[in-house]
Amino acid sequence: MNILHLIPSLDYCSAAAQLGLLSKHFPDAHAMHICCLGGEGPWAARLRQQGRTVDCLHWTRVFEPTPPWTLHRLLKAESPDVIHAWGLPALRALGLVGRRWLSRTVVSQPLSHRLKQVGPFDRWLLRRARSVAASSQAEAALC
């Protein structure tokens, strides 16, 4: 099984730490590719030491043509069986690149602690994902 993890940042944050733990205990029988929307963070080196492939898109501005194009080419080249989107920023990037990938997507940590409601575009994306992992009943209701 080929799995692509799409994560907004590899800086010190809970999602990057969880991805690091997952990678450490992930069976080598499955291909695990990591794509970070941002730049190189401290977790990138750790993940590479574990033998994982890490691509960083350096996506810093909303309207920047190169990162979405790079993500699109990566998705075509890897042709992942499952895409794990870590949060709404990763899901939005995936939705921008092409909705055909949404049916292969599992979304975790869909809401940040600051987000009180989900906008119409985000709800549209969440409905098209294969599954959404919510951490509480309240988060599930918002999604």
Short mmCIF file of N, CA and C in Angstrom, two decimals:
data_model
loop_
_atom_site.label_atom_id
_atom_site.label_comp_id
_atom_site.label_asym_id
_atom_site.label_seq_id
_atom_site.Cartn_x
_atom_site.Cartn_y
_atom_site.Cartn_z
N MET A 1 0.84 -1.18 0.00
CA MET A 1 0.00 0.00 0.00
C MET A 1 0.89 1.24 0.00
N ASN A 2 0.57 2.18 -0.84
CA ASN A 2 1.32 3.41 -0.99
C ASN A 2 0.55 4.54 -0.31
N ILE A 3 1.13 5.15 0.72
CA ILE A 3 0.46 6.19 1.50
C ILE A 3 1.25 7.49 1.40
N LEU A 4 0.54 8.56 1.09
CA LEU A 4 1.14 9.89 1.06
C LEU A 4 0.59 10.69 2.23
N HIS A 5 1.47 11.21 3.06
CA HIS A 5 1.07 12.07 4.17
C HIS A 5 1.28 13.51 3.74
N LEU A 6 0.21 14.27 3.74
CA LEU A 6 0.26 15.69 3.38
C LEU A 6 0.06 16.50 4.64
N ILE A 7 1.11 17.22 5.04
CA ILE A 7 1.10 17.91 6.33
C ILE A 7 1.48 19.38 6.12
N PRO A 8 0.81 20.29 6.82
CA PRO A 8 1.11 21.72 6.61
C PRO A 8 2.51 22.13 7.03
N SER A 9 3.03 21.56 8.11
CA SER A 9 4.30 22.02 8.65
C SER A 9 5.05 20.86 9.31
N LEU A 10 6.37 20.90 9.21
CA LEU A 10 7.20 19.94 9.94
C LEU A 10 7.98 20.65 11.04
N ASP A 11 7.45 21.80 11.48
CA ASP A 11 8.01 22.48 12.65
C ASP A 11 7.56 21.73 13.90
N TYR A 12 7.97 22.21 15.06
CA TYR A 12 7.55 21.56 16.30
C TYR A 12 6.07 21.84 16.53
N CYS A 13 5.23 20.85 16.22
CA CYS A 13 3.79 20.94 16.45
C CYS A 13 3.29 19.51 16.69
N SER A 14 2.06 19.40 17.15
CA SER A 14 1.54 18.09 17.52
C SER A 14 1.39 17.17 16.30
N ALA A 15 0.98 17.71 15.16
CA ALA A 15 0.80 16.88 13.98
C ALA A 15 2.14 16.29 13.52
N ALA A 16 3.18 17.11 13.50
CA ALA A 16 4.50 16.63 13.08
C ALA A 16 5.04 15.60 14.07
N ALA A 17 4.81 15.80 15.35
CA ALA A 17 5.26 14.84 16.36
C ALA A 17 4.52 13.51 16.19
N GLN A 18 3.21 13.57 15.94
CA GLN A 18 2.44 12.35 15.73
C GLN A 18 2.89 11.62 14.46
N LEU A 19 3.19 12.39 13.41
CA LEU A 19 3.68 11.78 12.17
C LEU A 19 5.03 11.12 12.41
N GLY A 20 5.88 11.74 13.22
CA GLY A 20 7.17 11.15 13.56
C GLY A 20 7.01 9.82 14.29
N LEU A 21 6.08 9.76 15.23
CA LEU A 21 5.82 8.51 15.96
C LEU A 21 5.23 7.45 15.03
N LEU A 22 4.32 7.86 14.18
CA LEU A 22 3.72 6.94 13.22
C LEU A 22 4.77 6.37 12.28
N SER A 23 5.65 7.22 11.80
CA SER A 23 6.69 6.79 10.88
C SER A 23 7.65 5.80 11.54
N LYS A 24 7.96 6.06 12.79
CA LYS A 24 8.89 5.19 13.53
C LYS A 24 8.37 3.77 13.67
N HIS A 25 7.06 3.63 13.82
CA HIS A 25 6.45 2.32 14.04
C HIS A 25 5.67 1.80 12.84
N PHE A 26 5.84 2.44 11.70
CA PHE A 26 5.12 2.06 10.49
C PHE A 26 5.84 0.90 9.80
N PRO A 27 5.12 -0.13 9.38
CA PRO A 27 5.80 -1.27 8.74
C PRO A 27 6.42 -0.86 7.40
N ASP A 28 7.61 -1.37 7.15
CA ASP A 28 8.32 -1.04 5.91
C ASP A 28 7.69 -1.68 4.69
N ALA A 29 6.74 -2.59 4.89
CA ALA A 29 6.07 -3.23 3.75
C ALA A 29 5.23 -2.23 2.98
N HIS A 30 4.86 -1.14 3.64
CA HIS A 30 4.05 -0.11 2.99
C HIS A 30 4.95 1.07 2.64
N ALA A 31 4.74 1.64 1.48
CA ALA A 31 5.48 2.83 1.09
C ALA A 31 4.87 4.03 1.80
N MET A 32 5.72 4.86 2.40
CA MET A 32 5.26 6.03 3.14
C MET A 32 6.02 7.24 2.62
N HIS A 33 5.30 8.15 1.98
CA HIS A 33 5.89 9.36 1.41
C HIS A 33 5.30 10.54 2.16
N ILE A 34 6.13 11.52 2.50
CA ILE A 34 5.66 12.68 3.26
C ILE A 34 5.87 13.94 2.42
N CYS A 35 4.81 14.72 2.33
CA CYS A 35 4.86 15.99 1.60
C CYS A 35 4.43 17.10 2.55
N CYS A 36 5.32 18.06 2.76
CA CYS A 36 5.06 19.18 3.64
C CYS A 36 4.73 20.41 2.79
N LEU A 37 3.66 21.10 3.14
CA LEU A 37 3.29 22.30 2.40
C LEU A 37 4.29 23.42 2.64
N GLY A 38 4.85 23.49 3.83
CA GLY A 38 5.79 24.55 4.18
C GLY A 38 7.22 24.18 3.84
N GLY A 39 8.14 24.77 4.59
CA GLY A 39 9.56 24.54 4.37
C GLY A 39 10.10 23.43 5.25
N GLU A 40 11.40 23.26 5.15
CA GLU A 40 12.09 22.26 5.97
C GLU A 40 11.93 22.63 7.44
N GLY A 41 11.48 21.70 8.23
CA GLY A 41 11.36 21.91 9.66
C GLY A 41 12.24 20.91 10.38
N PRO A 42 12.31 20.99 11.70
CA PRO A 42 13.16 20.07 12.45
C PRO A 42 12.75 18.60 12.30
N TRP A 43 11.47 18.34 12.03
CA TRP A 43 11.03 16.96 11.89
C TRP A 43 11.44 16.36 10.55
N ALA A 44 11.74 17.17 9.56
CA ALA A 44 12.11 16.65 8.24
C ALA A 44 13.37 15.78 8.34
N ALA A 45 14.36 16.25 9.06
CA ALA A 45 15.61 15.49 9.20
C ALA A 45 15.36 14.17 9.95
N ARG A 46 14.54 14.21 10.99
CA ARG A 46 14.23 12.99 11.74
C ARG A 46 13.52 11.96 10.88
N LEU A 47 12.57 12.42 10.08
CA LEU A 47 11.84 11.51 9.21
C LEU A 47 12.76 10.90 8.15
N ARG A 48 13.66 11.70 7.64
CA ARG A 48 14.63 11.17 6.65
C ARG A 48 15.56 10.15 7.29
N GLN A 49 15.94 10.38 8.55
CA GLN A 49 16.79 9.42 9.27
C GLN A 49 16.08 8.09 9.46
N GLN A 50 14.75 8.12 9.51
CA GLN A 50 13.96 6.90 9.64
C GLN A 50 13.77 6.23 8.28
N GLY A 51 14.36 6.81 7.23
CA GLY A 51 14.26 6.22 5.90
C GLY A 51 13.05 6.66 5.10
N ARG A 52 12.41 7.73 5.51
CA ARG A 52 11.21 8.20 4.81
C ARG A 52 11.58 9.26 3.77
N THR A 53 10.83 9.29 2.70
CA THR A 53 11.00 10.31 1.67
C THR A 53 10.18 11.53 2.07
N VAL A 54 10.83 12.69 2.11
CA VAL A 54 10.17 13.92 2.52
C VAL A 54 10.37 14.98 1.43
N ASP A 55 9.26 15.52 0.92
CA ASP A 55 9.29 16.62 -0.03
C ASP A 55 8.67 17.84 0.64
N CYS A 56 9.32 18.98 0.51
CA CYS A 56 8.79 20.23 1.05
C CYS A 56 8.48 21.17 -0.11
N LEU A 57 7.25 21.69 -0.13
CA LEU A 57 6.80 22.53 -1.23
C LEU A 57 7.15 24.00 -1.05
N HIS A 58 7.49 24.43 0.15
CA HIS A 58 7.82 25.83 0.45
C HIS A 58 6.69 26.75 0.00
N TRP A 59 5.47 26.37 0.31
CA TRP A 59 4.28 27.13 -0.06
C TRP A 59 4.08 28.23 0.97
N THR A 60 4.39 29.47 0.61
CA THR A 60 4.34 30.56 1.57
C THR A 60 3.23 31.56 1.29
N ARG A 61 2.79 31.67 0.03
CA ARG A 61 1.73 32.61 -0.32
C ARG A 61 0.53 31.85 -0.87
N VAL A 62 -0.65 32.44 -0.72
CA VAL A 62 -1.87 31.78 -1.16
C VAL A 62 -1.87 31.57 -2.67
N PHE A 63 -1.59 32.61 -3.41
CA PHE A 63 -1.62 32.54 -4.87
C PHE A 63 -0.22 32.39 -5.43
N GLU A 64 0.29 31.20 -5.33
CA GLU A 64 1.63 30.88 -5.81
C GLU A 64 1.50 29.66 -6.73
N PRO A 65 1.88 29.76 -8.00
CA PRO A 65 1.59 28.67 -8.93
C PRO A 65 2.48 27.43 -8.79
N THR A 66 3.70 27.58 -8.37
CA THR A 66 4.63 26.45 -8.37
C THR A 66 4.28 25.35 -7.38
N PRO A 67 3.98 25.64 -6.10
CA PRO A 67 3.68 24.55 -5.17
C PRO A 67 2.49 23.68 -5.57
N PRO A 68 1.35 24.24 -6.01
CA PRO A 68 0.26 23.35 -6.42
C PRO A 68 0.65 22.47 -7.61
N TRP A 69 1.40 23.03 -8.54
CA TRP A 69 1.85 22.25 -9.70
C TRP A 69 2.79 21.12 -9.25
N THR A 70 3.67 21.42 -8.33
CA THR A 70 4.59 20.40 -7.81
C THR A 70 3.82 19.31 -7.08
N LEU A 71 2.82 19.69 -6.29
CA LEU A 71 1.99 18.71 -5.59
C LEU A 71 1.23 17.84 -6.59
N HIS A 72 0.70 18.44 -7.63
CA HIS A 72 -0.02 17.68 -8.66
C HIS A 72 0.90 16.66 -9.32
N ARG A 73 2.11 17.07 -9.67
CA ARG A 73 3.08 16.14 -10.28
C ARG A 73 3.47 15.02 -9.32
N LEU A 74 3.63 15.36 -8.04
CA LEU A 74 3.96 14.36 -7.03
C LEU A 74 2.85 13.33 -6.89
N LEU A 75 1.60 13.79 -6.88
CA LEU A 75 0.47 12.88 -6.77
C LEU A 75 0.38 11.96 -7.99
N LYS A 76 0.63 12.50 -9.17
CA LYS A 76 0.60 11.67 -10.37
C LYS A 76 1.74 10.65 -10.36
N ALA A 77 2.92 11.07 -9.93
CA ALA A 77 4.07 10.17 -9.93
C ALA A 77 3.94 9.07 -8.88
N GLU A 78 3.49 9.43 -7.69
CA GLU A 78 3.37 8.47 -6.59
C GLU A 78 2.12 7.61 -6.72
N SER A 79 1.04 8.18 -7.25
CA SER A 79 -0.26 7.51 -7.35
C SER A 79 -0.60 6.79 -6.05
N PRO A 80 -0.74 7.55 -4.95
CA PRO A 80 -0.97 6.91 -3.65
C PRO A 80 -2.32 6.22 -3.57
N ASP A 81 -2.34 5.12 -2.83
CA ASP A 81 -3.60 4.43 -2.54
C ASP A 81 -4.42 5.22 -1.54
N VAL A 82 -3.73 5.84 -0.58
CA VAL A 82 -4.36 6.62 0.47
C VAL A 82 -3.57 7.91 0.65
N ILE A 83 -4.29 9.01 0.83
CA ILE A 83 -3.67 10.28 1.16
C ILE A 83 -4.14 10.67 2.54
N HIS A 84 -3.20 10.87 3.45
CA HIS A 84 -3.53 11.28 4.82
C HIS A 84 -3.31 12.78 4.89
N ALA A 85 -4.40 13.55 4.92
CA ALA A 85 -4.32 15.01 5.04
C ALA A 85 -4.37 15.38 6.51
N TRP A 86 -3.32 16.02 6.97
CA TRP A 86 -3.22 16.42 8.37
C TRP A 86 -3.79 17.83 8.52
N GLY A 87 -5.10 17.94 8.70
CA GLY A 87 -5.75 19.22 8.95
C GLY A 87 -6.33 19.86 7.69
N LEU A 88 -7.08 20.93 7.93
CA LEU A 88 -7.76 21.62 6.83
C LEU A 88 -6.80 22.27 5.83
N PRO A 89 -5.67 22.85 6.24
CA PRO A 89 -4.78 23.42 5.22
C PRO A 89 -4.31 22.38 4.20
N ALA A 90 -4.01 21.17 4.67
CA ALA A 90 -3.59 20.11 3.75
C ALA A 90 -4.75 19.68 2.86
N LEU A 91 -5.95 19.60 3.42
CA LEU A 91 -7.13 19.23 2.64
C LEU A 91 -7.45 20.30 1.60
N ARG A 92 -7.31 21.56 1.97
CA ARG A 92 -7.54 22.65 1.01
C ARG A 92 -6.55 22.58 -0.15
N ALA A 93 -5.30 22.32 0.16
CA ALA A 93 -4.28 22.21 -0.91
C ALA A 93 -4.64 21.06 -1.84
N LEU A 94 -5.07 19.97 -1.28
CA LEU A 94 -5.47 18.82 -2.09
C LEU A 94 -6.69 19.14 -2.94
N GLY A 95 -7.65 19.87 -2.38
CA GLY A 95 -8.83 20.27 -3.13
C GLY A 95 -8.48 21.23 -4.26
N LEU A 96 -7.48 22.05 -4.05
CA LEU A 96 -7.04 22.97 -5.08
C LEU A 96 -6.38 22.24 -6.25
N VAL A 97 -5.65 21.20 -5.94
CA VAL A 97 -4.92 20.44 -6.96
C VAL A 97 -5.87 19.59 -7.79
N GLY A 98 -6.88 19.03 -7.19
CA GLY A 98 -7.84 18.23 -7.95
C GLY A 98 -8.71 17.39 -7.06
N ARG A 99 -10.01 17.47 -7.30
CA ARG A 99 -10.93 16.75 -6.41
C ARG A 99 -10.91 15.25 -6.64
N ARG A 100 -10.29 14.78 -7.72
CA ARG A 100 -10.24 13.33 -7.94
C ARG A 100 -9.43 12.63 -6.85
N TRP A 101 -8.56 13.37 -6.18
CA TRP A 101 -7.74 12.77 -5.12
C TRP A 101 -8.51 12.71 -3.80
N LEU A 102 -9.60 13.45 -3.67
CA LEU A 102 -10.32 13.52 -2.39
C LEU A 102 -10.93 12.18 -2.00
N SER A 103 -11.32 11.35 -2.97
CA SER A 103 -11.93 10.07 -2.63
C SER A 103 -10.93 9.10 -2.00
N ARG A 104 -9.65 9.40 -2.08
CA ARG A 104 -8.60 8.57 -1.46
C ARG A 104 -8.11 9.15 -0.14
N THR A 105 -8.75 10.20 0.32
CA THR A 105 -8.21 10.99 1.43
C THR A 105 -8.83 10.65 2.77
N VAL A 106 -7.96 10.52 3.75
CA VAL A 106 -8.33 10.40 5.15
C VAL A 106 -7.86 11.69 5.82
N VAL A 107 -8.76 12.36 6.53
CA VAL A 107 -8.43 13.64 7.16
C VAL A 107 -8.34 13.43 8.66
N SER A 108 -7.23 13.83 9.25
CA SER A 108 -7.12 13.82 10.72
C SER A 108 -6.87 15.24 11.19
N GLN A 109 -7.18 15.49 12.42
CA GLN A 109 -7.06 16.82 13.02
C GLN A 109 -7.71 17.87 12.12
N PRO A 110 -8.99 17.69 11.77
CA PRO A 110 -9.61 18.61 10.82
C PRO A 110 -9.78 20.03 11.34
N LEU A 111 -9.87 20.21 12.63
CA LEU A 111 -10.11 21.54 13.18
C LEU A 111 -9.01 21.92 14.15
N SER A 112 -8.57 23.16 14.05
CA SER A 112 -7.62 23.66 15.04
C SER A 112 -8.40 24.06 16.29
N HIS A 113 -7.70 24.25 17.37
CA HIS A 113 -8.37 24.62 18.63
C HIS A 113 -8.98 26.02 18.55
N ARG A 114 -8.55 26.84 17.59
CA ARG A 114 -9.07 28.19 17.45
C ARG A 114 -10.31 28.26 16.56
N LEU A 115 -10.54 27.26 15.77
CA LEU A 115 -11.62 27.30 14.79
C LEU A 115 -12.95 26.95 15.44
N LYS A 116 -13.92 27.86 15.33
CA LYS A 116 -15.22 27.66 15.96
C LYS A 116 -16.27 27.17 14.97
N GLN A 117 -16.05 27.36 13.68
CA GLN A 117 -16.99 26.87 12.68
C GLN A 117 -16.23 26.56 11.40
N VAL A 118 -16.87 25.78 10.57
CA VAL A 118 -16.27 25.34 9.31
C VAL A 118 -17.02 26.03 8.17
N GLY A 119 -16.26 26.63 7.25
CA GLY A 119 -16.86 27.34 6.13
C GLY A 119 -17.44 26.39 5.09
N PRO A 120 -18.19 26.92 4.13
CA PRO A 120 -18.83 26.08 3.12
C PRO A 120 -17.84 25.29 2.25
N PHE A 121 -16.73 25.91 1.87
CA PHE A 121 -15.75 25.20 1.05
C PHE A 121 -15.12 24.04 1.83
N ASP A 122 -14.81 24.28 3.10
CA ASP A 122 -14.23 23.22 3.93
C ASP A 122 -15.22 22.08 4.13
N ARG A 123 -16.50 22.40 4.35
CA ARG A 123 -17.52 21.35 4.49
C ARG A 123 -17.63 20.55 3.20
N TRP A 124 -17.58 21.22 2.07
CA TRP A 124 -17.63 20.55 0.77
C TRP A 124 -16.47 19.57 0.62
N LEU A 125 -15.27 20.01 1.01
CA LEU A 125 -14.09 19.14 0.94
C LEU A 125 -14.22 17.95 1.90
N LEU A 126 -14.66 18.21 3.13
CA LEU A 126 -14.79 17.15 4.12
C LEU A 126 -15.81 16.09 3.70
N ARG A 127 -16.89 16.51 3.04
CA ARG A 127 -17.89 15.54 2.57
C ARG A 127 -17.33 14.64 1.47
N ARG A 128 -16.35 15.10 0.73
CA ARG A 128 -15.79 14.31 -0.37
C ARG A 128 -14.62 13.43 0.04
N ALA A 129 -14.11 13.62 1.24
CA ALA A 129 -13.02 12.78 1.74
C ALA A 129 -13.55 11.39 2.05
N ARG A 130 -12.67 10.40 1.96
CA ARG A 130 -13.06 9.02 2.27
C ARG A 130 -13.50 8.90 3.71
N SER A 131 -12.73 9.49 4.62
CA SER A 131 -13.12 9.48 6.03
C SER A 131 -12.44 10.64 6.75
N VAL A 132 -13.05 11.01 7.88
CA VAL A 132 -12.56 12.09 8.71
C VAL A 132 -12.43 11.55 10.13
N ALA A 133 -11.26 11.72 10.72
CA ALA A 133 -11.03 11.30 12.10
C ALA A 133 -11.15 12.50 13.01
N ALA A 134 -12.24 12.56 13.77
CA ALA A 134 -12.49 13.66 14.70
C ALA A 134 -12.11 13.20 16.10
N SER A 135 -11.62 14.14 16.89
CA SER A 135 -11.15 13.77 18.24
C SER A 135 -12.24 13.88 19.30
N SER A 136 -13.41 14.42 18.95
CA SER A 136 -14.50 14.53 19.92
C SER A 136 -15.84 14.60 19.19
N GLN A 137 -16.92 14.45 19.93
CA GLN A 137 -18.26 14.57 19.36
C GLN A 137 -18.50 15.98 18.82
N ALA A 138 -17.99 16.98 19.55
CA ALA A 138 -18.19 18.37 19.11
C ALA A 138 -17.46 18.63 17.79
N GLU A 139 -16.26 18.11 17.68
CA GLU A 139 -15.51 18.28 16.43
C GLU A 139 -16.20 17.55 15.27
N ALA A 140 -16.72 16.38 15.54
CA ALA A 140 -17.46 15.63 14.51
C ALA A 140 -18.70 16.39 14.06
N ALA A 141 -19.39 17.01 15.00
CA ALA A 141 -20.59 17.78 14.65
C ALA A 141 -20.23 19.01 13.79
N LEU A 142 -19.12 19.66 14.08
CA LEU A 142 -18.68 20.81 13.28
C LEU A 142 -18.29 20.39 11.86
N CYS A 143 -17.70 19.21 11.76
CA CYS A 143 -17.27 18.74 10.44
C CYS A 143 -18.44 18.29 9.60
#
